Amino acid sequence: MAIVVLLGTLDTKGEEYGWLRDRLLRRGVDVLVVDTGVIGEPRISADVPRADVARAAGVELARLRAEGDRGAAVTAMARGATETLLRLLGEGRLHGVLAIGGSGGTSIATRAMRALPLGVPKLMVSSMASGDVAPYVGSADITMMYSVVDIAGINTVSAPILANAADAAAGMAQGYAAAARALRPADLGAGGRPLVAASMAGVTTPGVDAARERLTELGYEVLVFHTSGAGGRTLESLAGQGLFAGVLDLTLSELADDLVGGILSAGPDRLTAAARHGVPQVVSLGALDMVKFGPLDTLPPQHLRDRHVRVHNPSITVIRTTEPECAELGRRVAAKLRDATGPTAVCIPLRGLSTLGAPDGPYHDPAADEALFAALRDGLRGSAVDVREVGTHINDPSFGRAAADLLHGLIGAAGGAPAAACA
């Protein structure tokens, strides 16, 4: 029987969790209740008591209660909830998670949900779900449902919303239990094909499309991630979970946004997961010739002076990276790759990094590009990274196909190439 874990604070939301438990049982699933409350007394009994959750975080519940620090208690219980969910999953006693709450309950529950593998059903009903949910969802496949009213009793508005949540969680858990698996490192893509991640932006689409088509011919399923900030974070998260046989990271524009203050940064950990976890990777420098900002009237004044500014669309304005910025980007890319634990190669497209940076494009700047290339070469000198300079533009189909073939070779050397491609 499928098991739905109810995760939440039973001192403040006990009535609602009891109602959800009864609804889930009527839908033909089993239920495990995990209590993450600290201060008040639980209003219903839990299968995993709060003291056990605290202990999973390495602290004693009595200490948390005595200290009376809400922030510390939330942090500890989130850590304990994470360990508890991972344990239940490993024991085969979790096929889905459902939680309800305000800001504190949402913070605890979604931190634990984010630790679960891709594909495990995760549903959060929250009064915070109508705003910016990025801090709660991150790069995980969490379903957020807005509670409309605060979760304070079962009433005319909350009852149908919570009923929908319970019914959805039951259905997802039953489907997951029937499949009897989450996506794990050894899983293959459609038709038994290993998964490869690729990064792409609109200005690198032709080159990445050529690479994707070549990798498909070679027997892979290619998942393309748009370098929009969230896309890069998701790529990093899934690479860290070991989901990919290889990574074709041809577009690094999020690093430029991180350096200069653009709106589509993926944070400082971009371009680290594959290197850290030994995943074969081929990296290029796509779109490092630009930084993305919002509408033109939001562009910081300092970027309007002595800059190549271009309105990409009404929502996005781009500026050309300068020589010093390109040099720093080259150093950062090298620092992230030089200690990679898996086979790694870098392909440098000598004739341009984006559609705007082509020889006839508005962002064509050989001096800035060379500052990027020189810093990258210097930073990787003496490392095991294979650096290849290619006399084409990044969007030349031959560049994409060559990068795909190179990644295929690295995956094969690591023992992960598809049999069909090796025949």
Short mmCIF file of C-alpha atoms in Angstrom, two decimals:
data_model
loop_
_atom_site.label_atom_id
_atom_site.label_comp_id
_atom_site.label_asym_id
_atom_site.label_seq_id
_atom_site.Cartn_x
_atom_site.Cartn_y
_atom_site.Cartn_z
CA MET A 1 0.00 0.00 0.00
CA ALA A 2 1.21 3.50 -0.81
CA ILE A 3 2.28 5.55 2.21
CA VAL A 4 1.86 9.31 2.44
CA VAL A 5 3.95 11.06 5.08
CA LEU A 6 2.24 14.02 6.75
CA LEU A 7 4.95 16.39 7.95
CA GLY A 8 4.16 19.33 10.19
CA THR A 9 3.71 21.07 13.51
CA LEU A 10 1.06 19.20 15.44
CA ASP A 11 0.84 21.81 18.19
CA THR A 12 -0.43 24.56 15.86
CA LYS A 13 -1.91 22.50 13.00
CA GLY A 14 -2.99 19.31 14.77
CA GLU A 15 -6.66 19.61 13.89
CA GLU A 16 -5.91 20.10 10.22
CA TYR A 17 -3.41 17.23 10.09
CA GLY A 18 -5.91 14.93 11.76
CA TRP A 19 -8.47 15.88 9.12
CA LEU A 20 -5.94 15.23 6.34
CA ARG A 21 -4.99 11.87 7.83
CA ASP A 22 -8.62 10.73 7.83
CA ARG A 23 -9.13 11.93 4.27
CA LEU A 24 -6.02 10.11 3.05
CA LEU A 25 -7.04 6.87 4.75
CA ARG A 26 -10.40 7.05 2.99
CA ARG A 27 -8.52 7.39 -0.30
CA GLY A 28 -6.85 4.03 0.21
CA VAL A 29 -3.35 5.01 1.30
CA ASP A 30 -1.55 4.46 4.56
CA VAL A 31 -0.35 7.47 6.55
CA LEU A 32 2.68 8.23 8.70
CA VAL A 33 2.52 11.44 10.74
CA VAL A 34 5.80 13.22 11.57
CA ASP A 35 5.67 15.97 14.21
CA THR A 36 7.99 18.95 13.76
CA GLY A 37 6.46 21.11 16.52
CA VAL A 38 8.48 22.25 19.52
CA ILE A 39 6.65 24.44 22.03
CA GLY A 40 2.97 23.52 22.43
CA GLU A 41 1.56 20.07 23.06
CA PRO A 42 0.65 18.00 20.00
CA ARG A 43 -3.08 17.83 19.34
CA ILE A 44 -2.94 14.41 17.66
CA SER A 45 -0.55 11.51 18.08
CA ALA A 46 2.43 11.16 15.76
CA ASP A 47 4.05 8.06 14.31
CA VAL A 48 7.39 9.87 14.53
CA PRO A 49 7.30 12.09 17.66
CA ARG A 50 8.94 15.49 17.77
CA ALA A 51 11.62 14.27 20.17
CA ASP A 52 12.77 11.74 17.57
CA VAL A 53 12.85 14.43 14.89
CA ALA A 54 14.96 16.69 17.11
CA ARG A 55 17.26 13.80 17.93
CA ALA A 56 17.72 13.14 14.20
CA ALA A 57 19.09 16.69 14.01
CA GLY A 58 21.53 15.96 16.83
CA VAL A 59 19.74 18.00 19.51
CA GLU A 60 17.42 17.28 22.39
CA LEU A 61 13.87 18.61 22.30
CA ALA A 62 14.07 19.77 25.92
CA ARG A 63 17.01 21.98 25.04
CA LEU A 64 15.17 23.59 22.12
CA ARG A 65 12.18 24.28 24.33
CA ALA A 66 14.31 25.70 27.14
CA GLU A 67 16.21 28.04 24.84
CA GLY A 68 13.01 29.46 23.36
CA ASP A 69 14.75 30.58 20.16
CA ARG A 70 12.21 30.14 17.36
CA GLY A 71 14.77 30.54 14.57
CA ALA A 72 17.08 27.93 16.08
CA ALA A 73 14.15 25.58 16.66
CA VAL A 74 12.93 25.90 13.06
CA THR A 75 16.44 25.27 11.73
CA ALA A 76 16.95 22.21 13.94
CA MET A 77 13.57 20.68 13.19
CA ALA A 78 14.07 21.25 9.46
CA ARG A 79 17.35 19.37 9.69
CA GLY A 80 15.74 16.59 11.70
CA ALA A 81 12.78 16.40 9.31
CA THR A 82 15.21 16.01 6.41
CA GLU A 83 16.97 13.10 8.06
CA THR A 84 13.63 11.54 9.00
CA LEU A 85 12.23 11.67 5.46
CA LEU A 86 15.41 10.24 3.98
CA ARG A 87 15.31 7.40 6.50
CA LEU A 88 11.66 6.61 5.75
CA LEU A 89 12.37 6.67 2.02
CA GLY A 90 15.27 4.29 2.47
CA GLU A 91 13.05 1.95 4.47
CA GLY A 92 10.42 1.92 1.74
CA ARG A 93 7.93 3.70 3.99
CA LEU A 94 7.49 6.91 1.98
CA HIS A 95 5.75 7.23 -1.38
CA GLY A 96 4.77 10.88 -1.06
CA VAL A 97 4.91 13.84 1.33
CA LEU A 98 2.15 16.31 2.15
CA ALA A 99 2.57 19.32 4.42
CA ILE A 100 0.59 22.42 5.35
CA GLY A 101 1.72 25.60 7.04
CA GLY A 102 2.57 29.26 7.18
CA SER A 103 6.07 30.67 6.80
CA GLY A 104 7.69 28.55 9.54
CA GLY A 105 5.96 25.30 8.68
CA THR A 106 6.62 25.84 4.98
CA SER A 107 10.29 26.50 5.65
CA ILE A 108 10.68 23.29 7.67
CA ALA A 109 8.73 21.06 5.32
CA THR A 110 10.16 22.28 2.02
CA ARG A 111 13.73 22.05 3.25
CA ALA A 112 13.09 18.37 3.97
CA MET A 113 11.28 17.89 0.66
CA ARG A 114 14.18 19.38 -1.28
CA ALA A 115 16.43 16.59 -0.02
CA LEU A 116 14.24 13.89 -1.57
CA PRO A 117 15.07 12.55 -5.04
CA LEU A 118 13.42 13.79 -8.19
CA GLY A 119 10.12 12.03 -8.77
CA VAL A 120 9.12 11.47 -5.15
CA PRO A 121 5.75 13.31 -4.81
CA LYS A 122 6.04 16.48 -2.70
CA LEU A 123 3.02 18.71 -2.06
CA MET A 124 3.09 21.84 0.12
CA VAL A 125 -0.14 23.71 0.96
CA SER A 126 0.95 27.12 2.19
CA SER A 127 -0.28 30.62 2.86
CA MET A 128 3.04 31.71 1.30
CA ALA A 129 2.38 30.07 -2.06
CA SER A 130 0.95 33.13 -3.84
CA GLY A 131 4.24 35.04 -3.60
CA ASP A 132 7.85 34.26 -4.47
CA VAL A 133 8.22 30.54 -3.78
CA ALA A 134 11.80 30.22 -5.05
CA PRO A 135 13.28 30.08 -1.51
CA TYR A 136 10.99 27.15 -0.73
CA VAL A 137 11.09 25.23 -4.01
CA GLY A 138 14.67 25.81 -5.07
CA SER A 139 15.37 23.36 -7.89
CA ALA A 140 13.20 20.56 -6.50
CA ASP A 141 9.96 19.19 -8.00
CA ILE A 142 7.80 20.51 -5.16
CA THR A 143 4.17 21.28 -5.92
CA MET A 144 3.02 24.45 -4.11
CA MET A 145 -0.70 24.99 -3.45
CA TYR A 146 -2.00 28.30 -2.14
CA SER A 147 -4.17 27.89 0.93
CA VAL A 148 -6.17 31.11 0.14
CA VAL A 149 -7.00 31.57 3.84
CA ASP A 150 -4.61 31.02 6.69
CA ILE A 151 -4.51 27.42 7.81
CA ALA A 152 -6.48 27.86 11.02
CA GLY A 153 -9.19 25.26 11.30
CA ILE A 154 -11.42 23.44 8.84
CA ASN A 155 -13.91 25.86 7.30
CA THR A 156 -15.89 26.57 4.16
CA VAL A 157 -12.79 27.70 2.24
CA SER A 158 -10.07 25.49 3.71
CA ALA A 159 -12.00 22.21 3.52
CA PRO A 160 -12.16 21.87 -0.29
CA ILE A 161 -8.56 23.07 -0.67
CA LEU A 162 -7.24 20.56 1.85
CA ALA A 163 -9.44 17.85 0.32
CA ASN A 164 -7.92 18.52 -3.09
CA ALA A 165 -4.45 18.40 -1.56
CA ALA A 166 -5.11 15.06 0.16
CA ASP A 167 -6.66 13.55 -2.96
CA ALA A 168 -3.75 14.75 -5.08
CA ALA A 169 -1.16 13.43 -2.61
CA ALA A 170 -2.92 10.06 -2.46
CA GLY A 171 -3.04 9.76 -6.23
CA MET A 172 0.59 10.75 -6.69
CA ALA A 173 1.75 8.38 -3.96
CA GLN A 174 -0.19 5.49 -5.45
CA GLY A 175 1.34 6.16 -8.85
CA TYR A 176 4.80 6.41 -7.36
CA ALA A 177 4.35 3.21 -5.35
CA ALA A 178 3.17 1.38 -8.46
CA ALA A 179 6.30 2.45 -10.29
CA ALA A 180 8.22 1.48 -7.13
CA ARG A 181 11.07 3.87 -7.82
CA ALA A 182 12.30 7.44 -8.03
CA LEU A 183 14.73 8.60 -10.67
CA ARG A 184 18.10 7.43 -9.39
CA PRO A 185 21.63 7.60 -10.77
CA ALA A 186 21.41 4.23 -12.51
CA ASP A 187 18.13 5.04 -14.24
CA LEU A 188 18.07 5.49 -17.99
CA GLY A 189 16.05 7.86 -20.08
CA ALA A 190 13.32 6.99 -22.55
CA GLY A 191 13.98 3.77 -24.45
CA GLY A 192 16.91 2.81 -22.22
CA ARG A 193 19.06 5.81 -23.15
CA PRO A 194 21.45 7.45 -20.64
CA LEU A 195 20.65 11.04 -19.74
CA VAL A 196 22.85 13.99 -20.71
CA ALA A 197 22.28 17.56 -19.50
CA ALA A 198 22.89 20.50 -21.81
CA SER A 199 22.78 24.22 -21.07
CA MET A 200 21.35 26.65 -23.61
CA ALA A 201 20.23 30.25 -24.06
CA GLY A 202 18.49 31.84 -27.02
CA VAL A 203 21.83 33.20 -28.24
CA THR A 204 23.45 29.72 -28.24
CA THR A 205 20.51 27.70 -29.54
CA PRO A 206 21.89 26.71 -32.98
CA GLY A 207 25.09 25.26 -31.56
CA VAL A 208 23.38 23.44 -28.71
CA ASP A 209 20.70 22.09 -31.06
CA ALA A 210 23.41 20.61 -33.28
CA ALA A 211 25.03 19.01 -30.23
CA ARG A 212 21.70 17.69 -28.98
CA GLU A 213 20.91 16.11 -32.34
CA ARG A 214 24.34 14.47 -32.46
CA LEU A 215 24.02 13.10 -28.91
CA THR A 216 20.61 11.71 -29.77
CA GLU A 217 22.16 9.92 -32.75
CA LEU A 218 24.78 8.51 -30.40
CA GLY A 219 22.12 6.97 -28.16
CA TYR A 220 21.52 9.53 -25.39
CA GLU A 221 18.45 11.35 -24.14
CA VAL A 222 19.33 15.03 -23.81
CA LEU A 223 17.69 17.29 -21.23
CA VAL A 224 18.18 20.96 -22.10
CA PHE A 225 18.27 23.57 -19.31
CA HIS A 226 17.67 27.23 -20.09
CA THR A 227 20.29 29.37 -18.37
CA SER A 228 17.72 31.53 -16.61
CA GLY A 229 19.11 31.19 -13.10
CA ALA A 230 16.60 28.53 -12.10
CA GLY A 231 17.70 26.41 -15.05
CA GLY A 232 21.33 26.43 -14.01
CA ARG A 233 20.48 25.69 -10.40
CA THR A 234 18.35 22.74 -11.48
CA LEU A 235 21.11 21.38 -13.70
CA GLU A 236 23.54 21.59 -10.79
CA SER A 237 21.11 19.92 -8.39
CA LEU A 238 20.39 16.97 -10.69
CA ALA A 239 24.06 16.55 -11.61
CA GLY A 240 24.81 16.41 -7.89
CA GLN A 241 22.25 13.62 -7.53
CA GLY A 242 24.13 11.60 -10.15
CA LEU A 243 21.24 11.62 -12.61
CA PHE A 244 23.38 12.32 -15.69
CA ALA A 245 25.85 10.19 -17.60
CA GLY A 246 27.43 13.44 -18.74
CA VAL A 247 27.01 17.21 -18.88
CA LEU A 248 27.37 19.37 -22.00
CA ASP A 249 27.67 22.81 -20.41
CA LEU A 250 28.04 25.02 -23.46
CA THR A 251 26.28 28.12 -22.05
CA LEU A 252 27.63 29.86 -18.95
CA SER A 253 25.81 33.20 -19.07
CA GLU A 254 24.66 32.77 -15.46
CA LEU A 255 28.28 33.18 -14.34
CA ALA A 256 28.46 36.60 -16.02
CA ASP A 257 25.23 37.65 -14.30
CA ASP A 258 26.65 36.46 -10.98
CA LEU A 259 29.80 38.51 -11.48
CA VAL A 260 28.27 41.75 -12.74
CA GLY A 261 24.93 41.71 -10.91
CA GLY A 262 22.53 40.61 -13.63
CA ILE A 263 19.09 39.22 -12.93
CA LEU A 264 19.66 35.64 -14.14
CA SER A 265 22.42 34.44 -11.84
CA ALA A 266 22.38 30.81 -10.70
CA GLY A 267 24.55 31.66 -7.70
CA PRO A 268 28.18 30.95 -6.87
CA ASP A 269 27.82 27.15 -7.10
CA ARG A 270 27.11 27.15 -10.82
CA LEU A 271 29.55 24.90 -12.73
CA THR A 272 30.59 22.90 -9.68
CA ALA A 273 28.40 19.79 -9.32
CA ALA A 274 29.73 17.75 -12.23
CA ALA A 275 33.30 18.59 -11.27
CA ARG A 276 32.71 17.69 -7.64
CA HIS A 277 30.89 14.43 -8.31
CA GLY A 278 33.08 13.10 -11.12
CA VAL A 279 30.48 13.43 -13.89
CA PRO A 280 32.08 13.58 -17.37
CA GLN A 281 31.63 17.07 -18.77
CA VAL A 282 32.40 19.21 -21.78
CA VAL A 283 32.26 22.94 -21.07
CA SER A 284 32.28 25.94 -23.37
CA LEU A 285 31.96 29.69 -22.88
CA GLY A 286 28.63 30.42 -24.50
CA ALA A 287 27.08 33.84 -23.75
CA LEU A 288 29.85 35.00 -21.42
CA ASP A 289 29.93 38.06 -23.68
CA MET A 290 26.79 39.47 -22.07
CA VAL A 291 24.96 40.19 -18.82
CA LYS A 292 21.16 40.25 -18.60
CA PHE A 293 19.15 42.89 -16.76
CA GLY A 294 15.45 43.73 -16.68
CA PRO A 295 13.68 46.41 -18.75
CA LEU A 296 15.87 49.23 -20.02
CA ASP A 297 14.61 51.71 -17.43
CA THR A 298 15.81 49.39 -14.64
CA LEU A 299 19.39 49.23 -15.88
CA PRO A 300 21.81 50.59 -13.22
CA PRO A 301 23.10 54.01 -14.34
CA GLN A 302 26.73 52.92 -14.27
CA HIS A 303 26.00 50.36 -16.98
CA LEU A 304 24.62 53.01 -19.34
CA ARG A 305 28.03 54.66 -19.59
CA ASP A 306 30.70 53.30 -21.95
CA ARG A 307 28.78 50.06 -22.49
CA HIS A 308 27.26 48.25 -25.44
CA VAL A 309 23.61 48.16 -24.35
CA ARG A 310 21.01 46.23 -26.31
CA VAL A 311 17.29 45.69 -25.68
CA HIS A 312 16.83 41.94 -26.12
CA ASN A 313 13.06 42.16 -25.57
CA PRO A 314 10.78 44.39 -23.43
CA SER A 315 11.68 42.39 -20.33
CA ILE A 316 15.41 41.83 -20.88
CA THR A 317 18.23 44.28 -21.55
CA VAL A 318 21.75 42.99 -22.15
CA ILE A 319 25.14 44.66 -21.80
CA ARG A 320 28.47 43.53 -23.23
CA THR A 321 31.01 42.22 -20.71
CA THR A 322 34.20 44.26 -20.57
CA GLU A 323 37.78 43.10 -20.93
CA PRO A 324 38.45 43.03 -17.16
CA GLU A 325 35.16 41.21 -16.53
CA CYS A 326 35.98 38.63 -19.18
CA ALA A 327 39.39 38.05 -17.64
CA GLU A 328 37.79 37.47 -14.24
CA LEU A 329 35.25 35.09 -15.77
CA GLY A 330 38.08 33.10 -17.32
CA ARG A 331 39.75 32.82 -13.93
CA ARG A 332 36.51 31.72 -12.29
CA VAL A 333 35.75 29.06 -14.88
CA ALA A 334 39.27 27.69 -14.54
CA ALA A 335 39.06 27.62 -10.76
CA LYS A 336 35.80 25.65 -10.89
CA LEU A 337 37.17 23.08 -13.36
CA ARG A 338 40.82 22.56 -12.56
CA ASP A 339 40.18 20.18 -9.67
CA ALA A 340 37.38 18.24 -11.34
CA THR A 341 37.22 14.63 -10.15
CA GLY A 342 35.87 13.31 -13.45
CA PRO A 343 36.95 13.60 -17.10
CA THR A 344 36.60 17.24 -18.19
CA ALA A 345 37.21 19.12 -21.41
CA VAL A 346 36.83 22.77 -22.42
CA CYS A 347 36.07 23.85 -25.97
CA ILE A 348 36.98 27.45 -26.81
CA PRO A 349 35.09 28.86 -29.85
CA LEU A 350 37.58 31.37 -31.17
CA ARG A 351 35.16 33.18 -33.49
CA GLY A 352 32.42 34.15 -31.05
CA LEU A 353 30.41 33.18 -27.99
CA SER A 354 26.84 34.06 -29.01
CA THR A 355 24.71 35.26 -31.89
CA LEU A 356 25.48 38.82 -30.75
CA GLY A 357 29.21 38.11 -30.53
CA ALA A 358 29.61 36.73 -34.07
CA PRO A 359 32.17 38.49 -36.30
CA ASP A 360 29.43 40.69 -37.76
CA GLY A 361 27.48 41.07 -34.51
CA PRO A 362 27.13 44.09 -32.20
CA TYR A 363 29.01 42.36 -29.37
CA HIS A 364 31.98 41.24 -31.45
CA ASP A 365 34.96 42.24 -29.32
CA PRO A 366 38.11 40.19 -30.02
CA ALA A 367 40.09 41.87 -27.22
CA ALA A 368 37.50 41.04 -24.56
CA ASP A 369 37.13 37.48 -25.85
CA GLU A 370 40.90 37.00 -25.82
CA ALA A 371 41.06 38.25 -22.21
CA LEU A 372 38.59 35.49 -21.35
CA PHE A 373 40.51 32.85 -23.29
CA ALA A 374 43.93 33.86 -21.91
CA ALA A 375 42.76 33.79 -18.29
CA LEU A 376 41.16 30.40 -18.85
CA ARG A 377 44.30 28.97 -20.44
CA ASP A 378 46.47 30.29 -17.61
CA GLY A 379 44.13 28.96 -14.95
CA LEU A 380 44.01 25.46 -16.41
CA ARG A 381 47.71 25.16 -17.23
CA GLY A 382 49.11 22.04 -15.58
CA SER A 383 45.66 20.60 -14.81
CA ALA A 384 44.12 17.43 -16.21
CA VAL A 385 41.45 19.41 -18.09
CA ASP A 386 41.58 18.92 -21.86
CA VAL A 387 41.54 22.41 -23.44
CA ARG A 388 40.65 22.54 -27.12
CA GLU A 389 40.57 25.70 -29.23
CA VAL A 390 38.21 25.55 -32.18
CA GLY A 391 38.37 28.04 -35.02
CA THR A 392 34.61 28.41 -35.34
CA HIS A 393 31.71 30.30 -33.78
CA ILE A 394 29.85 28.58 -30.94
CA ASN A 395 26.72 28.38 -33.10
CA ASP A 396 28.47 26.69 -36.01
CA PRO A 397 26.87 23.23 -36.27
CA SER A 398 30.32 21.67 -36.56
CA PHE A 399 31.21 23.07 -33.14
CA GLY A 400 28.16 21.53 -31.51
CA ARG A 401 28.74 18.16 -33.14
CA ALA A 402 32.40 18.14 -32.15
CA ALA A 403 31.52 18.97 -28.53
CA ALA A 404 28.97 16.14 -28.52
CA ASP A 405 31.48 13.65 -29.90
CA LEU A 406 34.02 14.75 -27.32
CA LEU A 407 31.53 14.24 -24.47
CA HIS A 408 30.61 10.82 -25.85
CA GLY A 409 34.28 9.87 -25.73
CA LEU A 410 34.64 11.03 -22.13
CA ILE A 411 31.53 9.11 -21.08
CA GLY A 412 32.82 5.99 -22.82
CA ALA A 413 36.17 6.31 -21.10
CA ALA A 414 34.33 6.52 -17.78
CA GLY A 415 32.34 3.38 -18.61
CA GLY A 416 28.98 5.04 -19.20
CA ALA A 417 28.48 5.13 -22.97
CA PRO A 418 25.31 3.54 -24.36
CA ALA A 419 25.81 0.13 -25.89
CA ALA A 420 24.02 1.18 -29.08
CA ALA A 421 26.53 3.93 -29.65
CA CYS A 422 29.50 1.62 -29.12
CA ALA A 423 28.34 -1.08 -31.52
#
